[in-house]
Coordinates of C-alpha atoms in Angstrom, one line a residue:
X1237 CA -26.0 0.9 -63.1
X1238 CA -23.5 -1.1 -65.2
X1239 CA -20.5 0.5 -66.9
X1240 CA -22.0 0.0 -70.4
X1241 CA -25.2 1.9 -69.6
X1242 CA -23.3 4.6 -67.8
X1243 CA -20.9 5.2 -70.7
X1244 CA -23.8 5.4 -73.2
X1245 CA -25.5 8.1 -71.0
X1246 CA -22.2 10.0 -70.6
X1247 CA -21.6 9.9 -74.4
X1248 CA -25.0 11.4 -75.0
X1249 CA -23.9 14.4 -72.8
X1250 CA -27.5 15.3 -72.2
X1251 CA -29.2 12.4 -70.4
X1252 CA -28.7 12.4 -66.7
X1253 CA -27.5 9.4 -64.7
X1254 CA -27.5 8.6 -61.0
X1255 CA -24.1 8.5 -59.2
X1256 CA -23.6 5.2 -57.4
X1257 CA -23.1 7.1 -54.1
X1258 CA -26.7 8.3 -53.9
X1259 CA -28.5 6.9 -50.8
X1260 CA -30.9 4.7 -52.7
X1261 CA -31.2 0.9 -53.2
X1262 CA -31.2 -0.7 -56.6
X1263 CA -35.0 -0.7 -57.0
X1264 CA -35.1 3.0 -56.3
X1265 CA -32.2 3.8 -58.6
X1266 CA -33.7 1.9 -61.4
X1267 CA -37.0 3.6 -61.1
X1268 CA -35.5 7.1 -60.6
X1269 CA -33.1 6.6 -63.5
X1270 CA -36.0 5.7 -65.8
X1271 CA -38.1 8.5 -64.5
X1272 CA -35.4 11.2 -65.0
X1273 CA -34.4 9.9 -68.4
X1274 CA -38.0 10.0 -69.6
X1275 CA -38.5 13.5 -68.2
X1276 CA -35.3 14.7 -69.7
X1277 CA -36.1 13.3 -73.1
X1278 CA -39.4 15.3 -73.1
X1279 CA -37.7 18.6 -72.1
X1280 CA -34.5 18.3 -74.3
X1281 CA -33.7 21.0 -76.8
X1282 CA -30.3 20.5 -78.5
X1283 CA -27.7 23.3 -77.9
X1284 CA -26.6 23.0 -81.6
X1285 CA -30.1 23.8 -82.8
X1286 CA -32.2 25.6 -80.3
X1287 CA -35.3 25.6 -82.5
X1288 CA -35.2 22.0 -83.3
X1289 CA -37.8 19.8 -81.6
X1290 CA -36.6 17.0 -79.4
X1291 CA -36.7 13.5 -80.8
X1292 CA -39.8 11.5 -79.8
X1293 CA -39.3 10.0 -76.4
X1294 CA -39.6 6.3 -75.9
X1295 CA -42.7 5.3 -74.0
X1296 CA -42.0 5.4 -70.2
X1297 CA -42.0 1.9 -68.6
X1298 CA -45.0 1.2 -66.5
X1299 CA -44.0 0.4 -62.9
X1300 CA -45.1 -3.1 -61.6
X1301 CA -44.8 -4.3 -58.0
X1302 CA -44.6 -8.1 -57.4
X1303 CA -44.7 -9.3 -53.8
X1304 CA -44.1 -12.8 -52.7
X1305 CA -44.7 -15.0 -49.6
X1306 CA -42.4 -18.0 -49.7
X1307 CA -41.4 -20.7 -47.3
X1308 CA -39.1 -22.8 -49.5
X1309 CA -38.3 -20.4 -52.4
X1310 CA -40.7 -21.6 -55.0
X1311 CA -43.0 -18.5 -54.8
X1312 CA -39.9 -16.3 -54.9
X1313 CA -38.6 -18.0 -58.0
X1314 CA -42.0 -17.6 -59.8
X1315 CA -42.1 -13.9 -58.7
X1316 CA -38.7 -13.4 -60.3
X1317 CA -39.7 -15.2 -63.4
X1318 CA -42.8 -13.0 -63.7
X1319 CA -40.5 -9.9 -63.4
X1320 CA -38.3 -11.1 -66.2
X1321 CA -41.2 -11.5 -68.5
X1322 CA -42.8 -8.2 -67.5
X1323 CA -39.8 -6.3 -68.8
X1324 CA -40.5 -7.6 -72.4
X1325 CA -44.0 -6.1 -72.1
X1326 CA -42.6 -2.6 -71.4
X1327 CA -43.0 -2.7 -67.6
X1328 CA -40.4 -1.9 -64.9
X1329 CA -40.9 -4.5 -62.2
X1330 CA -39.9 -4.4 -58.6
X1331 CA -39.8 -7.8 -56.8
X1332 CA -40.3 -7.6 -53.0
X1333 CA -40.3 -10.0 -50.1
X1334 CA -43.6 -9.5 -48.2
X1335 CA -41.6 -8.9 -45.1
X1336 CA -40.2 -5.8 -46.7
X1337 CA -43.5 -4.4 -48.0
X1338 CA -45.6 -1.7 -46.4
X1339 CA -49.4 -2.0 -46.7
X1340 CA -49.8 1.8 -47.0
X1341 CA -47.3 2.0 -49.9
X1342 CA -48.8 -1.1 -51.6
X1343 CA -52.2 0.6 -51.6
X1344 CA -50.7 3.4 -53.7
X1345 CA -49.3 1.3 -56.5
X1346 CA -51.4 0.9 -59.6
X1347 CA -50.1 -2.6 -60.7
X1348 CA -49.7 -5.4 -58.2
X1349 CA -49.0 -9.1 -58.5
X1350 CA -49.1 -11.4 -55.5
X1351 CA -47.3 -14.7 -55.5
X1352 CA -47.6 -16.8 -52.4
X1353 CA -47.3 -20.3 -51.1
X1354 CA -49.3 -21.7 -48.1
X1355 CA -47.5 -22.9 -45.0
X1356 CA -48.7 -26.1 -43.3
X1357 CA -52.4 -26.5 -43.0
X1358 CA -53.5 -23.2 -44.3
X1359 CA -51.2 -20.6 -42.8
X1360 CA -49.3 -17.7 -44.3
X1361 CA -45.6 -18.2 -44.9
X1362 CA -43.4 -16.8 -42.2
X1363 CA -42.4 -13.8 -44.3
X1364 CA -46.0 -12.9 -45.1
X1365 CA -47.4 -12.9 -41.5
X1366 CA -46.8 -9.2 -40.7
X1367 CA -48.1 -7.9 -44.0
X1368 CA -51.2 -10.1 -43.9
X1369 CA -52.0 -8.8 -40.4
X1370 CA -51.9 -5.3 -41.7
X1371 CA -53.9 -6.2 -44.8
X1372 CA -56.6 -8.0 -42.8
X1373 CA -56.9 -5.2 -40.2
X1374 CA -60.1 -3.2 -40.0
X1375 CA -58.2 0.0 -40.8
X1376 CA -56.4 -1.4 -43.9
X1377 CA -56.1 1.1 -46.7
X1378 CA -58.2 1.1 -49.8
X1379 CA -56.8 -0.6 -52.9
X1380 CA -59.4 1.1 -55.2
X1381 CA -56.7 2.4 -57.6
X1382 CA -54.8 -0.9 -57.7
X1383 CA -55.0 -3.5 -60.5
X1384 CA -54.0 -6.9 -59.2
X1385 CA -53.8 -10.7 -59.7
X1386 CA -52.7 -13.6 -57.5
X1387 CA -50.8 -16.7 -58.1
X1388 CA -51.2 -19.3 -55.3
X1389 CA -48.8 -22.3 -54.8
X1390 CA -49.9 -25.3 -52.7
X1391 CA -50.2 -29.0 -52.4
X1392 CA -53.5 -30.8 -52.6
X1393 CA -52.2 -33.4 -50.1
X1394 CA -52.9 -30.7 -47.5
X1395 CA -56.4 -29.6 -46.4
X1396 CA -55.4 -25.9 -46.6
X1397 CA -54.6 -26.1 -50.3
X1398 CA -53.6 -22.6 -51.6
X1399 CA -55.4 -21.0 -48.7
X1400 CA -52.9 -18.1 -48.4
X1401 CA -53.4 -17.2 -52.0
X1402 CA -57.1 -17.4 -51.8
X1403 CA -57.1 -15.1 -48.7
X1404 CA -55.0 -12.5 -50.5
X1405 CA -57.2 -12.6 -53.6
X1406 CA -60.4 -12.2 -51.6
X1407 CA -59.0 -9.5 -49.3
X1408 CA -57.6 -7.3 -52.1
X1409 CA -61.0 -7.4 -53.8
X1410 CA -62.7 -6.5 -50.5
X1411 CA -60.4 -3.5 -50.2
X1412 CA -61.5 -2.3 -53.7
X1413 CA -58.7 -3.8 -55.8
X1414 CA -59.5 -4.5 -59.4
X1415 CA -58.7 -8.1 -60.5
X1416 CA -57.2 -8.2 -64.0
X1417 CA -56.8 -12.0 -64.2
X1418 CA -58.4 -14.8 -62.2
X1419 CA -56.3 -16.4 -59.4
X1420 CA -54.5 -19.6 -60.4
X1421 CA -54.1 -22.3 -57.8
X1422 CA -51.1 -24.5 -58.4
X1423 CA -50.4 -28.0 -57.1
X1424 CA -46.9 -29.4 -56.6
X1425 CA -46.5 -29.4 -60.4
X1426 CA -46.6 -25.6 -60.4
X1427 CA -44.4 -24.5 -63.3
X1428 CA -46.9 -24.9 -66.2
X1429 CA -50.0 -23.4 -64.4
X1430 CA -47.7 -20.6 -63.2
X1431 CA -46.6 -19.8 -66.7
X1432 CA -50.3 -19.9 -67.9
X1433 CA -51.1 -17.3 -65.2
X1434 CA -48.2 -15.1 -66.3
X1435 CA -49.3 -15.4 -69.9
X1436 CA -52.7 -14.0 -68.9
X1437 CA -52.0 -11.6 -66.0
X1438 CA -48.9 -9.8 -67.4
X1439 CA -50.4 -8.6 -70.7
X1440 CA -53.6 -7.6 -68.9
X1441 CA -52.0 -5.6 -66.2
X1442 CA -49.6 -4.0 -68.7
X1443 CA -52.6 -2.3 -70.3
X1444 CA -54.0 -1.0 -67.0
X1445 CA -53.3 2.3 -65.2
X1446 CA -51.6 5.5 -66.3
X1447 CA -48.2 5.4 -68.0
X1448 CA -46.4 6.4 -64.8
X1449 CA -49.2 6.3 -62.3
X1450 CA -48.2 5.2 -58.8
X1451 CA -44.5 5.5 -59.7
X1452 CA -43.6 7.4 -56.6
X1453 CA -45.2 4.7 -54.5
X1454 CA -43.4 2.0 -56.5
X1455 CA -40.1 3.6 -55.7
X1456 CA -40.9 4.0 -52.0
X1457 CA -42.2 0.4 -51.9
X1458 CA -38.9 -0.7 -53.2
X1459 CA -37.0 1.2 -50.5
X1460 CA -35.7 -1.7 -48.5
X1461 CA -32.1 -2.5 -48.0
X1462 CA -30.7 -4.6 -50.9
X1463 CA -29.4 -8.0 -50.0
X1464 CA -26.3 -9.5 -51.4
X1465 CA -26.1 -9.6 -55.2
X1466 CA -28.0 -12.4 -56.7
X1467 CA -26.1 -15.4 -57.9
X1468 CA -26.6 -16.5 -61.6
X1469 CA -29.7 -18.5 -61.9
X1470 CA -29.1 -22.3 -61.9
X1471 CA -29.8 -24.2 -65.1
X1472 CA -31.0 -27.1 -63.0
X1473 CA -34.6 -27.5 -61.9
X1474 CA -37.4 -30.1 -61.7
X1475 CA -37.6 -30.3 -65.5
X1476 CA -33.8 -30.4 -65.9
X1477 CA -32.4 -32.0 -62.7
X1478 CA -28.8 -32.4 -61.8
X1479 CA -27.5 -36.0 -61.9
X1480 CA -25.5 -36.3 -58.7
X1481 CA -23.6 -39.4 -57.7
X1482 CA -24.4 -41.0 -54.4
X1483 CA -21.0 -41.4 -52.7
X1484 CA -21.9 -42.1 -49.1
X1485 CA -24.9 -43.6 -47.3
X1486 CA -24.9 -44.7 -43.7
X1487 CA -27.3 -45.1 -40.8
X1488 CA -26.3 -42.7 -38.0
X1489 CA -28.7 -43.8 -35.3
X1490 CA -27.5 -46.5 -33.0
X1491 CA -28.6 -50.1 -32.7
X1492 CA -31.8 -50.4 -30.8
X1493 CA -33.1 -47.0 -31.8
X1494 CA -36.8 -46.6 -32.4
X1495 CA -36.0 -44.7 -35.6
X1496 CA -33.6 -44.9 -38.6
X1497 CA -31.8 -41.7 -39.5
X1498 CA -29.4 -41.8 -42.5
X1499 CA -26.6 -39.5 -43.6
X1500 CA -26.2 -39.2 -47.4
X1501 CA -23.5 -37.5 -49.4
X1502 CA -23.9 -36.6 -53.1
X1503 CA -21.2 -35.5 -55.5
X1504 CA -22.0 -32.5 -57.7
X1505 CA -19.1 -33.4 -60.0
X1506 CA -18.0 -30.7 -62.4
X1507 CA -21.6 -29.2 -62.6
X1508 CA -20.5 -26.0 -60.9
X1509 CA -23.7 -26.0 -59.0
X1510 CA -23.7 -23.9 -55.8
X1511 CA -25.7 -23.6 -52.7
X1512 CA -25.6 -21.7 -49.4
X1513 CA -25.9 -23.1 -45.8
X1514 CA -29.6 -23.0 -45.1
X1515 CA -30.8 -23.9 -48.6
X1516 CA -32.8 -27.0 -49.4
X1517 CA -32.2 -29.7 -52.0
X1518 CA -35.0 -31.4 -53.8
X1519 CA -34.5 -35.1 -54.4
X1520 CA -36.5 -36.6 -57.3
X1521 CA -37.2 -40.3 -56.3
X1522 CA -38.8 -43.2 -58.2
X1523 CA -41.5 -45.3 -56.6
X1524 CA -40.4 -48.6 -55.1
X1525 CA -41.1 -51.8 -57.0
X1526 CA -43.2 -53.3 -54.2
X1527 CA -45.7 -50.4 -54.2
X1528 CA -45.8 -50.3 -58.0
X1529 CA -46.7 -54.0 -58.0
X1530 CA -49.4 -53.5 -55.4
X1531 CA -51.0 -50.7 -57.4
X1532 CA -51.0 -52.8 -60.6
X1533 CA -52.7 -55.6 -58.7
X1534 CA -55.3 -53.3 -57.3
X1535 CA -56.0 -52.1 -60.9
X1536 CA -56.0 -55.7 -62.2
X1537 CA -53.4 -54.5 -64.7
X1538 CA -50.3 -56.2 -66.1
X1539 CA -48.0 -53.2 -66.3
X1540 CA -47.1 -53.5 -70.0
X1541 CA -50.1 -51.5 -71.1
X1542 CA -49.3 -48.4 -73.0
X1543 CA -50.4 -45.1 -71.5
X1544 CA -52.2 -42.6 -73.7
X1545 CA -50.0 -39.6 -74.4
X1546 CA -46.8 -41.3 -73.3
X1547 CA -44.3 -43.7 -74.9
X1548 CA -43.9 -45.4 -71.6
X1549 CA -45.5 -48.6 -70.3
X1550 CA -47.9 -48.3 -67.3
X1551 CA -45.3 -49.8 -65.0
X1552 CA -42.8 -47.2 -66.1
X1553 CA -45.3 -44.4 -65.6
X1554 CA -46.2 -45.6 -62.1
X1555 CA -42.6 -46.0 -61.2
X1556 CA -41.2 -42.7 -62.6
X1557 CA -44.0 -40.2 -63.1
X1558 CA -47.0 -40.5 -60.7
X1559 CA -47.6 -40.1 -57.0
X1560 CA -49.1 -43.5 -56.1
X1561 CA -48.9 -43.4 -52.3
X1562 CA -50.6 -40.2 -51.1
X1563 CA -54.1 -39.7 -52.4
X1564 CA -54.9 -36.3 -53.9
X1565 CA -58.3 -34.5 -53.7
X1566 CA -59.4 -35.5 -57.2
X1567 CA -58.7 -39.2 -56.5
X1568 CA -60.6 -39.0 -53.2
X1569 CA -63.6 -37.3 -54.8
X1570 CA -63.7 -40.0 -57.5
X1571 CA -63.3 -42.8 -54.9
X1572 CA -66.2 -41.5 -52.9
X1573 CA -68.4 -41.3 -56.0
X1574 CA -67.6 -44.9 -57.0
X1575 CA -67.6 -46.5 -53.5
X1576 CA -71.3 -45.9 -52.8
X1577 CA -70.4 -45.2 -49.1
X1578 CA -72.3 -42.4 -47.4
X1579 CA -69.8 -42.0 -44.6
X1580 CA -66.8 -41.7 -47.0
X1581 CA -68.8 -39.2 -49.2
X1582 CA -69.6 -37.1 -46.1
X1583 CA -65.9 -37.1 -45.1
X1584 CA -64.6 -36.2 -48.5
X1585 CA -67.2 -33.5 -49.4
X1586 CA -67.7 -32.1 -45.9
X1587 CA -65.9 -29.3 -44.1
X1588 CA -64.5 -31.3 -41.2
X1589 CA -60.9 -31.4 -42.4
X1590 CA -59.7 -32.8 -39.1
X1591 CA -62.0 -35.8 -39.4
X1592 CA -60.8 -36.5 -42.9
X1593 CA -57.2 -36.2 -41.9
X1594 CA -57.8 -38.7 -39.0
X1595 CA -59.5 -41.1 -41.5
X1596 CA -56.6 -40.9 -43.9
X1597 CA -53.9 -41.1 -41.3
X1598 CA -51.6 -44.0 -42.2
X1599 CA -53.5 -45.0 -45.3
X1600 CA -52.2 -44.9 -48.9
X1601 CA -53.9 -45.4 -52.2
X1602 CA -53.6 -49.2 -52.1
X1603 CA -55.2 -49.2 -48.6
X1604 CA -58.1 -47.1 -49.9
X1605 CA -58.7 -49.3 -53.0
X1606 CA -58.7 -52.4 -50.8
X1607 CA -61.1 -50.8 -48.3
X1608 CA -63.6 -49.9 -51.1
X1609 CA -63.5 -52.7 -53.6
X1610 CA -66.7 -51.4 -55.3
X1611 CA -64.7 -48.4 -56.5
X1612 CA -63.1 -49.6 -59.7
X1613 CA -60.8 -47.5 -61.9
X1614 CA -59.7 -48.1 -65.4
X1615 CA -56.0 -47.6 -66.1
X1616 CA -56.8 -44.4 -68.0
X1617 CA -58.9 -43.1 -65.1
X1618 CA -56.3 -43.9 -62.5
X1619 CA -53.6 -42.1 -64.4
X1620 CA -55.7 -39.1 -65.0
X1621 CA -56.6 -38.8 -61.3
X1622 CA -53.0 -39.2 -60.1
X1623 CA -50.8 -36.3 -59.2
X1624 CA -47.3 -36.0 -60.7
X1625 CA -44.5 -37.5 -58.6
X1626 CA -43.0 -34.5 -56.9
X1627 CA -39.5 -34.1 -55.5
X1628 CA -39.0 -34.1 -51.8
X1629 CA -37.2 -31.1 -50.2
X1630 CA -34.6 -31.7 -47.5
X1631 CA -32.6 -29.2 -45.5
X1632 CA -29.0 -29.3 -46.6
X1633 CA -26.7 -30.5 -43.8
X1634 CA -23.3 -29.4 -45.2
X1635 CA -21.4 -26.3 -46.1
X1636 CA -20.1 -26.2 -49.7
X1637 CA -17.1 -24.2 -48.5
X1638 CA -16.1 -27.2 -46.3
X1639 CA -17.2 -30.0 -48.7
X1640 CA -16.2 -28.9 -52.2
X1641 CA -18.6 -30.1 -54.9
X1642 CA -20.7 -32.1 -52.4
X1643 CA -24.1 -31.8 -50.7
X1644 CA -25.1 -33.7 -47.6
X1645 CA -28.6 -34.6 -46.3
X1646 CA -29.8 -36.1 -43.1
X1647 CA -33.1 -38.0 -43.5
X1648 CA -35.3 -40.1 -41.2
X1649 CA -36.5 -43.2 -43.0
X1650 CA -40.3 -43.5 -42.9
X1651 CA -41.4 -47.1 -42.3
X1652 CA -44.5 -48.4 -40.5
X1653 CA -46.9 -51.3 -40.7
X1654 CA -50.6 -50.8 -40.8
X1655 CA -53.7 -52.4 -42.5
X1656 CA -51.7 -55.6 -42.8
X1657 CA -49.1 -54.0 -45.1
X1658 CA -45.6 -52.4 -44.8
X1659 CA -45.6 -48.7 -45.7
X1660 CA -42.4 -47.0 -46.8
X1661 CA -41.7 -43.3 -47.4
X1662 CA -41.3 -42.6 -51.1
X1663 CA -38.1 -40.6 -51.0
X1664 CA -36.6 -41.6 -47.7
X1665 CA -36.6 -45.3 -48.5
X1666 CA -35.7 -44.7 -52.1
X1667 CA -32.4 -43.3 -50.9
X1668 CA -32.0 -45.8 -48.0
X1669 CA -33.0 -49.0 -49.8
X1670 CA -33.1 -48.5 -53.6
X1671 CA -30.3 -46.1 -54.5
X1672 CA -26.8 -47.6 -54.1
X1673 CA -23.4 -45.9 -53.8
X1674 CA -22.3 -45.0 -57.3
X1675 CA -25.9 -44.5 -58.6
X1676 CA -27.0 -41.2 -60.0
X1677 CA -29.7 -39.3 -58.1
X1678 CA -31.8 -36.5 -59.7
X1679 CA -31.8 -33.3 -57.6
X1680 CA -31.9 -29.6 -57.8
X1681 CA -31.5 -26.8 -55.2
X1682 CA -33.9 -24.3 -53.7
X1683 CA -32.5 -21.1 -52.2
X1684 CA -33.7 -20.1 -48.8
X1685 CA -32.1 -16.7 -48.4
X1686 CA -33.9 -15.8 -45.2
X1687 CA -32.7 -19.0 -43.5
X1688 CA -29.0 -18.2 -43.5
X1689 CA -26.1 -17.3 -41.2
X1690 CA -25.8 -13.6 -40.4
X1691 CA -23.7 -11.6 -42.9
X1692 CA -22.1 -10.0 -39.8
X1693 CA -19.9 -12.9 -38.5
X1694 CA -19.6 -11.3 -35.1
X1695 CA -23.3 -11.8 -34.2
X1696 CA -24.4 -14.7 -32.1
X1697 CA -26.8 -17.4 -33.3
X1698 CA -29.2 -19.7 -31.4
X1699 CA -30.4 -22.9 -33.1
X1700 CA -33.1 -25.3 -32.1
X1701 CA -33.1 -28.5 -34.1
X1702 CA -34.2 -31.8 -32.5
X1703 CA -33.9 -35.0 -34.5
X1704 CA -33.3 -34.5 -38.2
X1705 CA -33.9 -30.8 -37.5
X1706 CA -30.2 -30.5 -36.7
X1707 CA -29.4 -30.8 -40.5
X1708 CA -29.1 -27.1 -41.4
X1709 CA -27.3 -26.3 -38.2
X1710 CA -24.6 -28.8 -39.0
X1711 CA -24.2 -26.7 -42.2
X1712 CA -24.3 -23.5 -40.2
X1713 CA -21.6 -24.6 -37.8
X1714 CA -19.4 -25.9 -40.7
X1715 CA -19.9 -22.5 -42.4
X1716 CA -19.1 -20.5 -39.3
X1717 CA -16.0 -22.7 -38.8
X1718 CA -14.7 -22.3 -42.3
X1719 CA -15.3 -18.6 -42.4
X1720 CA -13.7 -18.1 -38.9
X1721 CA -16.9 -16.3 -37.7
X1722 CA -16.4 -14.8 -34.3
X1723 CA -20.0 -14.9 -33.1
X1724 CA -21.1 -17.3 -30.4
X1725 CA -23.1 -20.4 -31.3
X1726 CA -25.7 -22.0 -29.1
X1727 CA -27.5 -25.3 -30.2
X1728 CA -30.5 -27.0 -28.6
X1729 CA -30.7 -30.6 -29.7
X1730 CA -32.6 -33.6 -28.6
X1731 CA -34.4 -36.8 -29.4
X1732 CA -35.6 -39.9 -27.5
X1733 CA -32.5 -41.5 -26.1
X1734 CA -28.9 -40.3 -26.0
X1735 CA -27.4 -43.8 -26.3
X1736 CA -29.0 -44.4 -29.7
X1737 CA -30.3 -41.0 -31.1
X1738 CA -27.4 -38.6 -30.5
X1739 CA -26.6 -38.1 -34.2
X1740 CA -23.4 -36.2 -35.1
X1741 CA -22.3 -36.5 -31.5
X1742 CA -18.6 -36.7 -32.3
X1743 CA -18.7 -33.6 -34.5
X1744 CA -20.7 -31.6 -31.9
X1745 CA -18.3 -32.6 -29.1
X1746 CA -15.3 -31.6 -31.2
X1747 CA -16.9 -28.2 -31.9
X1748 CA -17.4 -27.8 -28.2
X1749 CA -13.8 -28.6 -27.5
X1750 CA -12.6 -26.1 -30.2
X1751 CA -14.8 -23.4 -28.8
X1752 CA -16.9 -23.1 -32.0
X1753 CA -20.0 -24.4 -30.3
X1754 CA -20.3 -22.0 -27.3
X1755 CA -23.2 -23.9 -25.7
X1756 CA -24.9 -27.2 -26.3
X1757 CA -28.1 -28.0 -24.4
X1758 CA -29.6 -31.4 -24.8
X1759 CA -33.1 -32.8 -24.3
X1760 CA -33.4 -36.6 -24.6
X1761 CA -37.1 -37.1 -23.7
X1762 CA -37.0 -40.8 -22.7
X1763 CA -33.8 -40.8 -20.6
X1764 CA -35.7 -39.8 -17.4
X1765 CA -39.1 -40.3 -15.9
X1766 CA -40.3 -36.9 -16.7
X1767 CA -40.1 -36.2 -20.5
X1768 CA -37.9 -33.2 -21.3
X1769 CA -38.0 -31.4 -24.7
X1770 CA -36.0 -28.6 -26.3
X1771 CA -38.5 -26.0 -25.3
X1772 CA -38.0 -27.0 -21.6
X1773 CA -34.3 -26.4 -21.9
X1774 CA -35.0 -23.0 -23.4
X1775 CA -37.1 -22.0 -20.4
X1776 CA -34.5 -23.3 -18.0
X1777 CA -32.0 -21.0 -19.6
X1778 CA -34.4 -18.2 -20.3
X1779 CA -32.4 -15.4 -18.7
X1780 CA -29.3 -16.1 -20.8
X1781 CA -31.4 -16.8 -23.9
X1782 CA -33.0 -13.3 -23.6
X1783 CA -29.6 -11.8 -23.0
X1784 CA -28.3 -13.3 -26.3
X1785 CA -31.4 -11.8 -28.1
X1786 CA -30.6 -8.4 -26.6
X1787 CA -27.0 -8.8 -28.0
X1788 CA -28.4 -9.2 -31.5
X1789 CA -28.6 -13.0 -31.7
X1790 CA -30.4 -14.6 -34.6
X1791 CA -32.8 -17.4 -33.7
X1792 CA -33.5 -20.4 -35.9
X1793 CA -35.9 -23.4 -35.6
X1794 CA -35.8 -26.5 -37.8
X1795 CA -38.0 -29.6 -37.6
X1796 CA -41.6 -30.6 -36.9
X1797 CA -44.0 -27.8 -37.7
X1798 CA -47.1 -29.1 -36.0
X1799 CA -45.9 -29.6 -32.4
X1800 CA -42.2 -28.8 -31.8
X1801 CA -42.1 -25.4 -33.6
X1802 CA -45.3 -24.3 -31.9
X1803 CA -44.1 -25.3 -28.5
X1804 CA -40.8 -23.6 -29.1
X1805 CA -42.5 -20.4 -30.2
X1806 CA -44.7 -20.5 -27.1
X1807 CA -41.5 -20.9 -25.0
X1808 CA -39.9 -18.0 -26.7
X1809 CA -42.8 -15.7 -25.9
X1810 CA -42.8 -16.9 -22.3
X1811 CA -39.1 -16.3 -21.7
X1812 CA -39.3 -12.9 -23.3
X1813 CA -42.2 -12.0 -20.9
X1814 CA -40.4 -13.3 -17.9
X1815 CA -36.8 -12.1 -18.5
X1816 CA -37.7 -8.9 -20.5
X1817 CA -40.3 -7.8 -17.9
X1818 CA -42.9 -7.5 -20.7
X1819 CA -46.6 -8.1 -20.9
X1820 CA -47.9 -10.7 -23.3
X1821 CA -48.7 -8.1 -25.9
X1822 CA -45.2 -6.6 -25.6
X1823 CA -43.7 -10.0 -26.0
X1824 CA -45.7 -10.5 -29.2
X1825 CA -44.4 -7.1 -30.4
X1826 CA -40.8 -8.1 -29.5
X1827 CA -41.1 -11.4 -31.5
X1828 CA -42.7 -9.6 -34.4
X1829 CA -39.8 -7.2 -34.5
X1830 CA -37.4 -10.2 -34.5
X1831 CA -39.3 -11.6 -37.5
X1832 CA -39.2 -8.3 -39.3
X1833 CA -35.5 -8.1 -38.8
X1834 CA -35.1 -11.6 -40.1
X1835 CA -33.7 -12.6 -36.7
X1836 CA -36.4 -15.2 -36.0
X1837 CA -36.7 -17.7 -38.9
X1838 CA -38.0 -21.2 -39.3
X1839 CA -37.4 -24.1 -41.6
X1840 CA -40.3 -26.4 -40.5
X1841 CA -42.2 -29.2 -42.1

């Protein structure tokens, strides 16, 4: 409770307030304060005039619970925005991380909004796994007294588009929940459809339920330990990006490497923008001139045509506004209709997502237009079928406390040759080839509060980050160094060859010498006959790894989601079984407990 509110209550002499020392978190205090004030206003008789009726009480605020499942912070930001708007409609919202929610308590609330992203190819975000397991269980509680609506965030470039949100929507209805507004599925351009969902769902849910019904459950549901106070919301976002100056760019892999990894440094100037180690930065690129020219040729267009609804030329729209490399579902559907090819139609309209992914592997829109010349698109049709050009998120590889007013990123350049053409990653080669030192780069930050160094600086941390997955752990080590954290630090790093791919070697060796980096285990897969990976090093050191976990270590993974992260997770379960003398089921319980405690977190892509 802030001082202004407290003074107003004390001056009234009659309205109770909650002392700060009470053992409740902020969500509980807010709810209890409103409940007690409303109750008191209904019972109040003034001491000066015992017979006078109490003034009419203001309507009690209706509790609203908003839960979010988020991998990169977008779902969390939309949940918080929904909460802000709910207040203006007379509701008292509580925003909760799904990891902190209890399915039994949620079943007792009357008003529930669910905001969730989808991780990878149709999986729940990490922080939603435990709650979803409880919700999907055979003995899940009834939600018959709950009004709900779901906002789903996703990316149509993935086969599992918005699957997590769809599953929550269907399951809540199966459990008896009453849907007040249809689910909205958002693509990468999620802000406008999210707002449309709020415009519909919030007024509807505000009209449902009793005035204070489910309030006790709302307070109990909010009963998780409060994290650090929230920072002021940034004014920079996708619609209003920060213009950061590119001050350093250099290739940090050695000559002869099979890959190109670059280190970039951006100046934040006097923007005052802040971030934490573990956060991500979104870079908003422009499309390369060569791919724009290829698309124009495929459309038989000049580029100076005006685009309906825009004051830009077609070339400008293709360069600045549209995703012209990766085909979206709408484009693929239109392509199959025009191509008159039964095999393509079967792939696009069928349920075999793996076969479709195999077919699309390595192909971009220009490849597809060349492969199916019968599929012709007018300029207007192509523009309408194209997705907005989205920013690319990168794990930040610097600590703001060490590099004042700077942000560093570590990015592997995507380059390959197939179908007779060179293919280049949109953002990675925009930074590597197009943007020059001194240029302004559009960006904004995405908080990732769960992927952060422990608040208790004495706790040990274990980090697994091969290749560019080392990025956030460079930031972690810088942060631990600057803050003089006493906890031990253990890094597993690897790549193909030590001679060419040992990025940041000098920094890591210096941290070893200083004692900051307690252990450094390396896995360079091609430096010996038998390939060795980071998960192999984990198993080799399983006894000590488990001992660190028993001492309270936090465990972090960053990098490839589809193979590395799964292999590391399997190794984690195996070493816990072996060195903790546990069954497979007990190892699963142990890992789930780590996740619940936010001691096993991933930043994978």
